[in-house]
mmCIF file of C-alpha atoms and ligand atoms in Angstrom:
data_model
loop_
_atom_site.group_PDB
_atom_site.id
_atom_site.type_symbol
_atom_site.label_atom_id
_atom_site.label_comp_id
_atom_site.label_asym_id
_atom_site.label_seq_id
_atom_site.Cartn_x
_atom_site.Cartn_y
_atom_site.Cartn_z
ATOM 1 C CA MET A 1 45.789 23.028 33.037
ATOM 2 C CA ARG A 2 47.317 19.647 33.437
ATOM 3 C CA ILE A 3 44.857 16.775 33.264
ATOM 4 C CA SER A 4 46.709 14.031 35.079
ATOM 5 C CA ARG A 5 47.742 10.827 33.406
ATOM 6 C CA LEU A 6 45.223 8.995 35.576
ATOM 7 C CA ALA A 7 42.355 11.101 34.234
ATOM 8 C CA LYS A 8 43.609 10.441 30.694
ATOM 9 C CA TRP A 9 43.862 6.794 31.495
ATOM 10 C CA ILE A 10 40.392 6.748 32.803
ATOM 11 C CA GLY A 11 39.250 8.523 29.623
ATOM 12 C CA ALA A 12 41.043 5.920 27.507
ATOM 13 C CA SER A 13 39.521 3.117 29.561
ATOM 14 C CA ALA A 14 36.103 4.601 29.079
ATOM 15 C CA LEU A 15 36.685 4.638 25.329
ATOM 16 C CA ALA A 16 37.886 1.026 25.420
ATOM 17 C CA ALA A 17 34.849 0.140 27.445
ATOM 18 C CA LEU A 18 32.600 1.846 24.953
ATOM 19 C CA LEU A 19 33.989 -0.361 22.240
ATOM 20 C CA VAL A 20 33.825 -3.610 24.192
ATOM 21 C CA PHE A 21 31.061 -3.156 26.779
ATOM 22 C CA PRO A 22 28.749 -0.335 25.732
ATOM 23 C CA VAL A 23 26.632 -0.719 28.904
ATOM 24 C CA ALA A 24 29.565 0.186 31.186
ATOM 25 C CA VAL A 25 30.101 3.635 29.654
ATOM 26 C CA PRO A 26 27.915 5.997 31.667
ATOM 27 C CA LYS A 27 29.462 4.953 34.948
ATOM 28 C CA LEU A 28 33.089 5.196 33.766
ATOM 29 C CA SER A 29 32.688 8.499 31.959
ATOM 30 C CA SER A 30 31.099 10.063 35.031
ATOM 31 C CA ILE A 31 34.174 9.052 37.034
ATOM 32 C CA ALA A 32 36.418 10.678 34.402
ATOM 33 C CA GLN A 33 34.429 13.893 34.598
ATOM 34 C CA ALA A 34 34.565 13.924 38.409
ATOM 35 C CA ALA A 35 38.391 13.688 38.501
ATOM 36 C CA GLU A 36 39.960 17.065 37.857
ATOM 37 C CA TYR A 37 43.556 16.922 39.095
ATOM 38 C CA VAL A 38 45.586 19.980 39.958
ATOM 39 C CA THR A 39 49.225 19.916 40.977
ATOM 40 C CA ILE A 40 50.681 22.688 43.126
ATOM 41 C CA GLY A 41 54.366 23.421 42.739
ATOM 42 C CA THR A 42 55.929 24.352 46.055
ATOM 43 C CA GLY A 43 59.625 24.441 47.151
ATOM 44 C CA GLY A 44 62.159 22.361 49.038
ATOM 45 C CA ILE A 45 60.781 20.177 51.845
ATOM 46 C CA THR A 46 62.661 22.166 54.545
ATOM 47 C CA GLY A 47 60.999 25.444 53.390
ATOM 48 C CA VAL A 48 57.505 26.853 53.980
ATOM 49 C CA TYR A 49 56.023 26.605 50.475
ATOM 50 C CA TYR A 50 55.902 22.855 50.798
ATOM 51 C CA PRO A 51 53.792 22.664 53.983
ATOM 52 C CA VAL A 52 51.684 25.625 52.912
ATOM 53 C CA GLY A 53 50.995 23.956 49.526
ATOM 54 C CA GLY A 54 50.040 20.898 51.551
ATOM 55 C CA ALA A 55 47.616 22.999 53.617
ATOM 56 C CA ILE A 56 46.018 24.368 50.420
ATOM 57 C CA SER A 57 45.616 20.955 48.920
ATOM 58 C CA ARG A 58 44.139 19.579 52.122
ATOM 59 C CA LEU A 59 41.391 22.232 52.076
ATOM 60 C CA VAL A 60 40.664 21.654 48.407
ATOM 61 C CA ASN A 61 40.476 17.937 48.898
ATOM 62 C CA LYS A 62 38.061 18.304 51.774
ATOM 63 C CA GLY A 63 35.514 19.335 49.163
ATOM 64 C CA SER A 64 36.463 16.887 46.444
ATOM 65 C CA LYS A 65 33.146 15.005 46.724
ATOM 66 C CA GLN A 66 31.236 18.176 45.883
ATOM 67 C CA HIS A 67 33.470 19.810 43.257
ATOM 68 C CA GLY A 68 35.402 16.831 41.904
ATOM 69 C CA ILE A 69 38.829 18.504 42.153
ATOM 70 C CA ARG A 70 41.800 16.667 43.704
ATOM 71 C CA ALA A 71 44.930 18.658 44.508
ATOM 72 C CA THR A 72 48.436 17.296 45.047
ATOM 73 C CA VAL A 73 51.678 19.040 45.885
ATOM 74 C CA GLU A 74 55.075 18.697 44.323
ATOM 75 C CA SER A 75 58.388 19.654 45.965
ATOM 76 C CA THR A 76 60.257 21.794 43.433
ATOM 77 C CA GLY A 77 63.149 24.287 43.127
ATOM 78 C CA ALA A 78 60.547 26.952 44.066
ATOM 79 C CA SER A 79 59.666 30.321 42.572
ATOM 80 C CA VAL A 80 61.579 30.381 39.284
ATOM 81 C CA PHE A 81 61.011 26.678 38.609
ATOM 82 C CA ASN A 82 57.302 27.143 39.404
ATOM 83 C CA VAL A 83 56.645 30.082 37.061
ATOM 84 C CA ASN A 84 58.456 28.267 34.274
ATOM 85 C CA ALA A 85 56.546 25.025 34.885
ATOM 86 C CA ILE A 86 53.186 26.820 34.977
ATOM 87 C CA ARG A 87 54.122 28.529 31.742
ATOM 88 C CA SER A 88 54.977 25.270 30.028
ATOM 89 C CA GLY A 89 51.836 23.544 31.379
ATOM 90 C CA ASP A 90 53.714 21.068 33.599
ATOM 91 C CA LEU A 91 52.138 22.500 36.788
ATOM 92 C CA SER A 92 48.622 23.833 37.172
ATOM 93 C CA MET A 93 49.566 26.254 39.931
ATOM 94 C CA GLY A 94 52.520 27.136 42.106
ATOM 95 C CA ILE A 95 53.740 29.282 45.011
ATOM 96 C CA VAL A 96 55.933 32.092 43.798
ATOM 97 C CA GLN A 97 57.633 35.140 45.314
ATOM 98 C CA THR A 98 55.950 38.403 44.277
ATOM 99 C CA ASP A 99 59.251 39.767 42.847
ATOM 100 C CA THR A 100 59.622 36.678 40.643
ATOM 101 C CA GLN A 101 55.966 37.063 39.683
ATOM 102 C CA TYR A 102 56.568 40.675 38.611
ATOM 103 C CA TYR A 103 59.682 39.971 36.535
ATOM 104 C CA ALA A 104 58.257 36.896 34.792
ATOM 105 C CA TYR A 105 54.877 38.618 34.034
ATOM 106 C CA THR A 106 56.539 41.706 32.645
ATOM 107 C CA GLY A 107 59.483 39.925 30.991
ATOM 108 C CA THR A 108 62.004 42.188 32.800
ATOM 109 C CA GLY A 109 64.769 41.858 35.443
ATOM 110 C CA PRO A 110 66.637 38.519 35.431
ATOM 111 C CA GLU A 111 68.014 37.654 31.994
ATOM 112 C CA GLN A 112 65.972 34.498 31.530
ATOM 113 C CA PHE A 113 62.712 36.381 31.943
ATOM 114 C CA VAL A 114 63.837 39.112 29.508
ATOM 115 C CA LYS A 115 64.690 36.324 27.020
ATOM 116 C CA ALA A 116 61.410 34.524 27.503
ATOM 117 C CA GLY A 117 59.384 37.742 27.113
ATOM 118 C CA PRO A 118 56.282 38.690 29.145
ATOM 119 C CA ASP A 119 54.296 35.722 30.506
ATOM 120 C CA THR A 120 50.913 37.122 29.432
ATOM 121 C CA LYS A 121 48.997 34.015 30.525
ATOM 122 C CA MET A 122 50.141 34.315 34.144
ATOM 123 C CA ARG A 123 47.226 34.779 36.569
ATOM 124 C CA ALA A 124 47.168 35.331 40.348
ATOM 125 C CA LEU A 125 44.858 33.438 42.678
ATOM 126 C CA PHE A 126 45.880 35.198 45.913
ATOM 127 C CA SER A 127 48.916 36.193 47.945
ATOM 128 C CA LEU A 128 49.887 34.540 51.200
ATOM 129 C CA TYR A 129 52.384 35.781 53.774
ATOM 130 C CA ALA A 130 55.523 37.950 53.973
ATOM 131 C CA GLU A 131 58.837 36.233 53.348
ATOM 132 C CA ALA A 132 62.166 37.495 54.687
ATOM 133 C CA PHE A 133 65.396 37.675 52.734
ATOM 134 C CA THR A 134 67.421 35.776 55.329
ATOM 135 C CA VAL A 135 71.164 35.206 55.768
ATOM 136 C CA MET A 136 72.193 32.395 58.108
ATOM 137 C CA ALA A 137 75.937 32.275 59.024
ATOM 138 C CA ARG A 138 78.273 30.088 61.061
ATOM 139 C CA ASP A 139 79.370 31.892 64.259
ATOM 140 C CA ASP A 140 83.017 31.175 63.466
ATOM 141 C CA ALA A 141 82.861 32.819 60.026
ATOM 142 C CA ASN A 142 83.007 36.423 61.331
ATOM 143 C CA ILE A 143 79.887 37.538 59.517
ATOM 144 C CA SER A 144 77.860 40.186 61.319
ATOM 145 C CA THR A 145 76.605 42.325 58.397
ATOM 146 C CA PHE A 146 75.543 41.485 54.844
ATOM 147 C CA LYS A 147 78.727 43.122 53.522
ATOM 148 C CA ASP A 148 80.843 40.605 55.466
ATOM 149 C CA LEU A 149 79.706 37.943 52.982
ATOM 150 C CA ALA A 150 82.291 39.285 50.504
ATOM 151 C CA GLY A 151 85.243 36.877 50.372
ATOM 152 C CA LYS A 152 83.280 34.100 52.088
ATOM 153 C CA ARG A 153 81.866 30.729 50.994
ATOM 154 C CA VAL A 154 78.232 31.551 50.340
ATOM 155 C CA ASN A 155 75.296 29.525 49.030
ATOM 156 C CA ILE A 156 73.701 32.121 46.725
ATOM 157 C CA GLY A 157 70.907 29.696 45.725
ATOM 158 C CA ASP A 158 69.682 27.053 43.395
ATOM 159 C CA PRO A 159 69.041 28.586 39.911
ATOM 160 C CA GLY A 160 65.401 27.430 40.101
ATOM 161 C CA SER A 161 64.798 29.429 43.234
ATOM 162 C CA GLY A 162 63.526 32.887 44.023
ATOM 163 C CA ASN A 163 66.375 33.043 46.543
ATOM 164 C CA ARG A 164 68.903 33.131 43.752
ATOM 165 C CA SER A 165 66.973 35.609 41.709
ATOM 166 C CA THR A 166 66.471 38.070 44.621
ATOM 167 C CA MET A 167 70.107 37.602 45.757
ATOM 168 C CA GLU A 168 71.374 38.404 42.257
ATOM 169 C CA LEU A 169 69.309 41.600 42.244
ATOM 170 C CA LEU A 170 70.730 42.662 45.576
ATOM 171 C CA MET A 171 74.264 41.764 44.510
ATOM 172 C CA LYS A 172 73.902 44.204 41.640
ATOM 173 C CA GLU A 173 73.012 46.936 44.101
ATOM 174 C CA TYR A 174 76.311 46.242 45.896
ATOM 175 C CA GLY A 175 78.228 45.973 42.620
ATOM 176 C CA TRP A 176 79.019 42.323 43.418
ATOM 177 C CA THR A 177 79.463 39.359 41.125
ATOM 178 C CA GLU A 178 80.010 35.654 41.963
ATOM 179 C CA ASP A 179 83.733 36.465 42.093
ATOM 180 C CA THR A 180 83.075 38.639 45.165
ATOM 181 C CA PHE A 181 82.792 35.434 47.177
ATOM 182 C CA LYS A 182 85.513 32.915 47.933
ATOM 183 C CA ILE A 183 83.052 30.329 46.663
ATOM 184 C CA ALA A 184 79.447 30.850 45.452
ATOM 185 C CA THR A 185 77.449 27.628 45.648
ATOM 186 C CA ASP A 186 74.013 26.693 44.291
ATOM 187 C CA LEU A 187 72.805 24.042 46.645
ATOM 188 C CA LYS A 188 69.162 23.199 46.960
ATOM 189 C CA PRO A 189 67.276 24.415 50.066
ATOM 190 C CA ALA A 190 67.185 20.975 51.627
ATOM 191 C CA GLU A 191 71.013 20.768 51.479
ATOM 192 C CA MET A 192 71.800 24.219 52.862
ATOM 193 C CA ALA A 193 71.701 23.630 56.631
ATOM 194 C CA GLY A 194 73.764 20.456 56.352
ATOM 195 C CA ALA A 195 76.382 22.173 54.223
ATOM 196 C CA LEU A 196 76.603 25.042 56.767
ATOM 197 C CA CYS A 197 77.050 22.706 59.714
ATOM 198 C CA ASP A 198 79.509 20.465 57.849
ATOM 199 C CA ASP A 199 81.633 23.644 57.361
ATOM 200 C CA LYS A 200 81.351 23.424 53.587
ATOM 201 C CA ILE A 201 79.896 26.971 53.428
ATOM 202 C CA ASP A 202 80.058 29.977 55.757
ATOM 203 C CA ALA A 203 76.557 31.249 55.068
ATOM 204 C CA TYR A 204 73.438 30.758 53.036
ATOM 205 C CA ILE A 205 70.598 32.904 51.732
ATOM 206 C CA TYR A 206 67.006 31.870 52.052
ATOM 207 C CA VAL A 207 64.002 34.014 51.074
ATOM 208 C CA VAL A 208 61.460 32.269 53.271
ATOM 209 C CA GLY A 209 58.770 32.557 55.945
ATOM 210 C CA HIS A 210 59.665 31.925 59.583
ATOM 211 C CA PRO A 211 59.802 29.546 61.400
ATOM 212 C CA ASN A 212 61.001 26.911 58.917
ATOM 213 C CA ALA A 213 62.760 23.555 59.149
ATOM 214 C CA SER A 214 65.979 24.676 57.434
ATOM 215 C CA PHE A 215 66.817 27.337 60.101
ATOM 216 C CA LYS A 216 65.652 25.054 62.896
ATOM 217 C CA GLU A 217 68.051 22.419 61.568
ATOM 218 C CA ALA A 218 71.030 24.784 61.159
ATOM 219 C CA SER A 219 70.561 26.539 64.491
ATOM 220 C CA SER A 220 70.115 23.344 66.469
ATOM 221 C CA THR A 221 73.035 21.499 64.780
ATOM 222 C CA CYS A 222 75.846 24.064 64.856
ATOM 223 C CA GLU A 223 76.702 27.496 66.324
ATOM 224 C CA SER A 224 75.057 29.865 63.865
ATOM 225 C CA HIS A 225 73.007 33.072 63.743
ATOM 226 C CA ILE A 226 70.886 35.182 61.402
ATOM 227 C CA VAL A 227 72.590 38.259 59.970
ATOM 228 C CA PRO A 228 70.865 41.650 59.607
ATOM 229 C CA VAL A 229 70.405 42.899 56.038
ATOM 230 C CA GLU A 230 70.365 46.738 56.260
ATOM 231 C CA GLY A 231 72.333 49.820 55.349
ATOM 232 C CA PRO A 232 72.311 52.440 52.563
ATOM 233 C CA GLU A 233 72.456 49.848 49.734
ATOM 234 C CA VAL A 234 69.408 48.048 51.205
ATOM 235 C CA ASP A 235 67.615 51.378 51.572
ATOM 236 C CA ALA A 236 68.159 52.199 47.940
ATOM 237 C CA PHE A 237 67.169 48.710 46.948
ATOM 238 C CA VAL A 238 63.904 48.730 48.890
ATOM 239 C CA GLU A 239 63.091 52.234 47.592
ATOM 240 C CA LYS A 240 63.577 51.112 43.964
ATOM 241 C CA HIS A 241 61.414 48.003 44.184
ATOM 242 C CA ASN A 242 57.960 48.467 45.718
ATOM 243 C CA PHE A 243 57.466 44.722 46.119
ATOM 244 C CA PHE A 244 60.102 44.527 48.818
ATOM 245 C CA PRO A 245 58.722 45.890 52.104
ATOM 246 C CA ARG A 246 60.888 45.810 55.175
ATOM 247 C CA ALA A 247 60.682 42.583 57.144
ATOM 248 C CA THR A 248 61.841 41.224 60.444
ATOM 249 C CA VAL A 249 62.965 37.759 61.457
ATOM 250 C CA PRO A 250 61.534 37.495 64.992
ATOM 251 C CA GLY A 251 64.086 36.897 67.739
ATOM 252 C CA GLY A 252 63.714 33.766 69.849
ATOM 253 C CA LEU A 253 62.653 31.397 67.063
ATOM 254 C CA TYR A 254 66.090 29.925 66.572
ATOM 255 C CA LYS A 255 68.978 29.185 68.890
ATOM 256 C CA GLY A 256 71.696 31.829 68.483
ATOM 257 C CA THR A 257 69.243 34.555 67.293
ATOM 258 C CA ASP A 258 67.577 36.044 70.360
ATOM 259 C CA ASN A 259 66.764 39.502 69.038
ATOM 260 C CA ASN A 260 64.660 40.622 66.025
ATOM 261 C CA VAL A 261 66.698 40.810 62.872
ATOM 262 C CA PRO A 262 65.928 43.528 60.271
ATOM 263 C CA THR A 263 65.738 42.714 56.611
ATOM 264 C CA PHE A 264 63.294 43.029 53.682
ATOM 265 C CA GLY A 265 61.333 40.580 51.565
ATOM 266 C CA PRO A 266 58.600 39.818 49.001
ATOM 267 C CA LYS A 267 55.338 38.030 49.643
ATOM 268 C CA ALA A 268 54.581 34.491 48.706
ATOM 269 C CA SER A 269 51.705 34.186 46.190
ATOM 270 C CA LEU A 270 49.682 31.428 44.512
ATOM 271 C CA LEU A 271 49.869 31.672 40.753
ATOM 272 C CA THR A 272 48.333 29.859 37.829
ATOM 273 C CA SER A 273 47.750 30.276 34.144
ATOM 274 C CA SER A 274 44.743 31.573 32.182
ATOM 275 C CA ASP A 275 44.524 27.984 30.845
ATOM 276 C CA LEU A 276 43.176 26.798 34.236
ATOM 277 C CA PRO A 277 39.347 26.405 33.901
ATOM 278 C CA ASP A 278 37.420 29.211 35.718
ATOM 279 C CA GLU A 279 35.475 26.656 37.777
ATOM 280 C CA VAL A 280 38.696 25.051 39.100
ATOM 281 C CA ALA A 281 40.258 28.449 40.033
ATOM 282 C CA TYR A 282 36.979 29.436 41.671
ATOM 283 C CA GLN A 283 36.770 26.265 43.793
ATOM 284 C CA VAL A 284 40.432 26.426 44.917
ATOM 285 C CA VAL A 285 40.119 30.072 46.034
ATOM 286 C CA LYS A 286 36.772 29.302 47.724
ATOM 287 C CA ALA A 287 38.205 26.324 49.526
ATOM 288 C CA VAL A 288 40.942 28.449 51.117
ATOM 289 C CA PHE A 289 38.923 31.577 51.854
ATOM 290 C CA GLU A 290 35.964 29.721 53.295
ATOM 291 C CA ASN A 291 38.199 27.714 55.605
ATOM 292 C CA LEU A 292 40.593 30.511 56.518
ATOM 293 C CA ASP A 293 40.384 29.860 60.268
ATOM 294 C CA GLU A 294 41.517 26.255 59.665
ATOM 295 C CA PHE A 295 44.106 27.348 57.084
ATOM 296 C CA LYS A 296 45.649 29.837 59.561
ATOM 297 C CA LYS A 297 46.212 27.028 62.038
ATOM 298 C CA LEU A 298 48.085 24.828 59.568
ATOM 299 C CA HIS A 299 51.363 26.803 59.701
ATOM 300 C CA PRO A 300 52.558 29.660 61.952
ATOM 301 C CA VAL A 301 53.371 31.919 58.936
ATOM 302 C CA LEU A 302 49.663 31.936 58.105
ATOM 303 C CA GLU A 303 48.608 32.991 61.602
ATOM 304 C CA ASN A 304 48.037 36.711 60.816
ATOM 305 C CA ILE A 305 46.884 36.663 57.187
ATOM 306 C CA THR A 306 43.625 38.451 56.349
ATOM 307 C CA PRO A 307 41.355 38.043 53.297
ATOM 308 C CA GLU A 308 41.947 41.713 52.335
ATOM 309 C CA GLU A 309 45.722 41.365 52.421
ATOM 310 C CA MET A 310 45.542 38.193 50.353
ATOM 311 C CA LEU A 311 44.320 40.326 47.465
ATOM 312 C CA GLN A 312 47.433 42.588 47.711
ATOM 313 C CA GLY A 313 50.894 42.387 46.293
ATOM 314 C CA ASN A 314 50.214 40.753 42.954
ATOM 315 C CA THR A 315 51.359 42.087 39.555
ATOM 316 C CA ALA A 316 49.664 39.492 37.352
ATOM 317 C CA PRO A 317 45.907 39.957 36.870
ATOM 318 C CA PHE A 318 43.639 37.805 38.985
ATOM 319 C CA HIS A 319 42.250 34.672 37.351
ATOM 320 C CA PRO A 320 38.568 35.190 36.387
ATOM 321 C CA GLY A 321 37.592 32.256 38.616
ATOM 322 C CA ALA A 322 39.225 34.045 41.593
ATOM 323 C CA VAL A 323 37.523 37.297 40.657
ATOM 324 C CA ARG A 324 34.159 35.524 40.584
ATOM 325 C CA TYR A 325 34.675 34.388 44.170
ATOM 326 C CA PHE A 326 36.049 37.750 45.421
ATOM 327 C CA LYS A 327 33.008 39.576 43.944
ATOM 328 C CA GLU A 328 30.622 37.023 45.378
ATOM 329 C CA VAL A 329 31.832 37.657 48.929
ATOM 330 C CA GLY A 330 32.358 41.444 48.507
ATOM 331 C CA LEU A 331 36.118 41.459 48.597
ATOM 332 C CA MET A 332 36.125 43.063 45.172
ATOM 333 C CA GLN A 333 33.706 45.541 43.556
HETATM 334 N N1 LIG B 401 61.060 31.821 48.508
HETATM 335 C C1 LIG B 401 61.806 30.613 48.135
HETATM 336 C C2 LIG B 401 61.950 30.591 46.643
HETATM 337 O O1 LIG B 401 61.101 30.819 45.887
HETATM 338 C C3 LIG B 401 61.116 29.363 48.632
HETATM 339 C C4 LIG B 401 60.773 29.390 50.086
HETATM 340 C C5 LIG B 401 60.025 28.200 50.597
HETATM 341 O O2 LIG B 401 60.142 27.115 50.005
HETATM 342 O O3 LIG B 401 59.344 28.353 51.577
HETATM 343 O O4 LIG B 401 62.972 30.259 46.182
#
């Protein structure tokens, strides 16, 4: 758990005050105790993690006067960055794809997780909504199936993202490497739509909830469409990994994509570490679950979430503070 610099500063000031003005101490130290800062790692500002992280922090901060916890959000490279930063203690919590969660917790899959070994301190708070592995392509690039990406200029994802990690897994299923593409780029999510419409790339991959600002930007700036991700390789892939249910990008959300587009995808989940104090985990979970109606209105991807489903899809064990809340309200035995 990261105690913010401010809290440390307040602690140091309280100590200084103790030395210089002993009478001032009780007041200052009670301020220090009241300030428990948590930072939520999200994703790029054109994605969905960022506004959803903002929604979580808003609900937490509504109750700050009672529980003393203040939450802030940070825009990051997303899933892979977030699990690594939680592990190193730089973030108190973060939004992470459930496939990334599985590989980091078990120390399997992508090479870096195998190298790092199982992340035994990883703890789940709850899962959120279904994400879709989405391919957005320029209309003039002749891409109508996932296989058509071979030989094209494709943004396969920033190395800190879950996009990249899921894309690399799927590429293995197809027997592809980076050399399969004319160019494989690693732009950050906020740069992807611009690069597509400036004709620097033919397509980009985004594992993300819909609607989101990146696809709105691409589809309203240049002639582009979402490409279906299906076929025997995808069937085999989905069969092999039970954290990738089928998913659909609804038609009509973006110009150029009028019909539903089939694909697959993980869930987004909120993770932390066993180092987070139980009381903090409890209060964060409670703030979201008790204000679920308000939470659901804060972003369209949250519209259909249910408390029961928010306990599904995680590999890492729940944080004891989350378990305390779930038992209290009967969501867990
Ligand atoms: N799923 C993406 C990732 O982890 C981030 C999506 C988002 O920011 O909404 O890389």
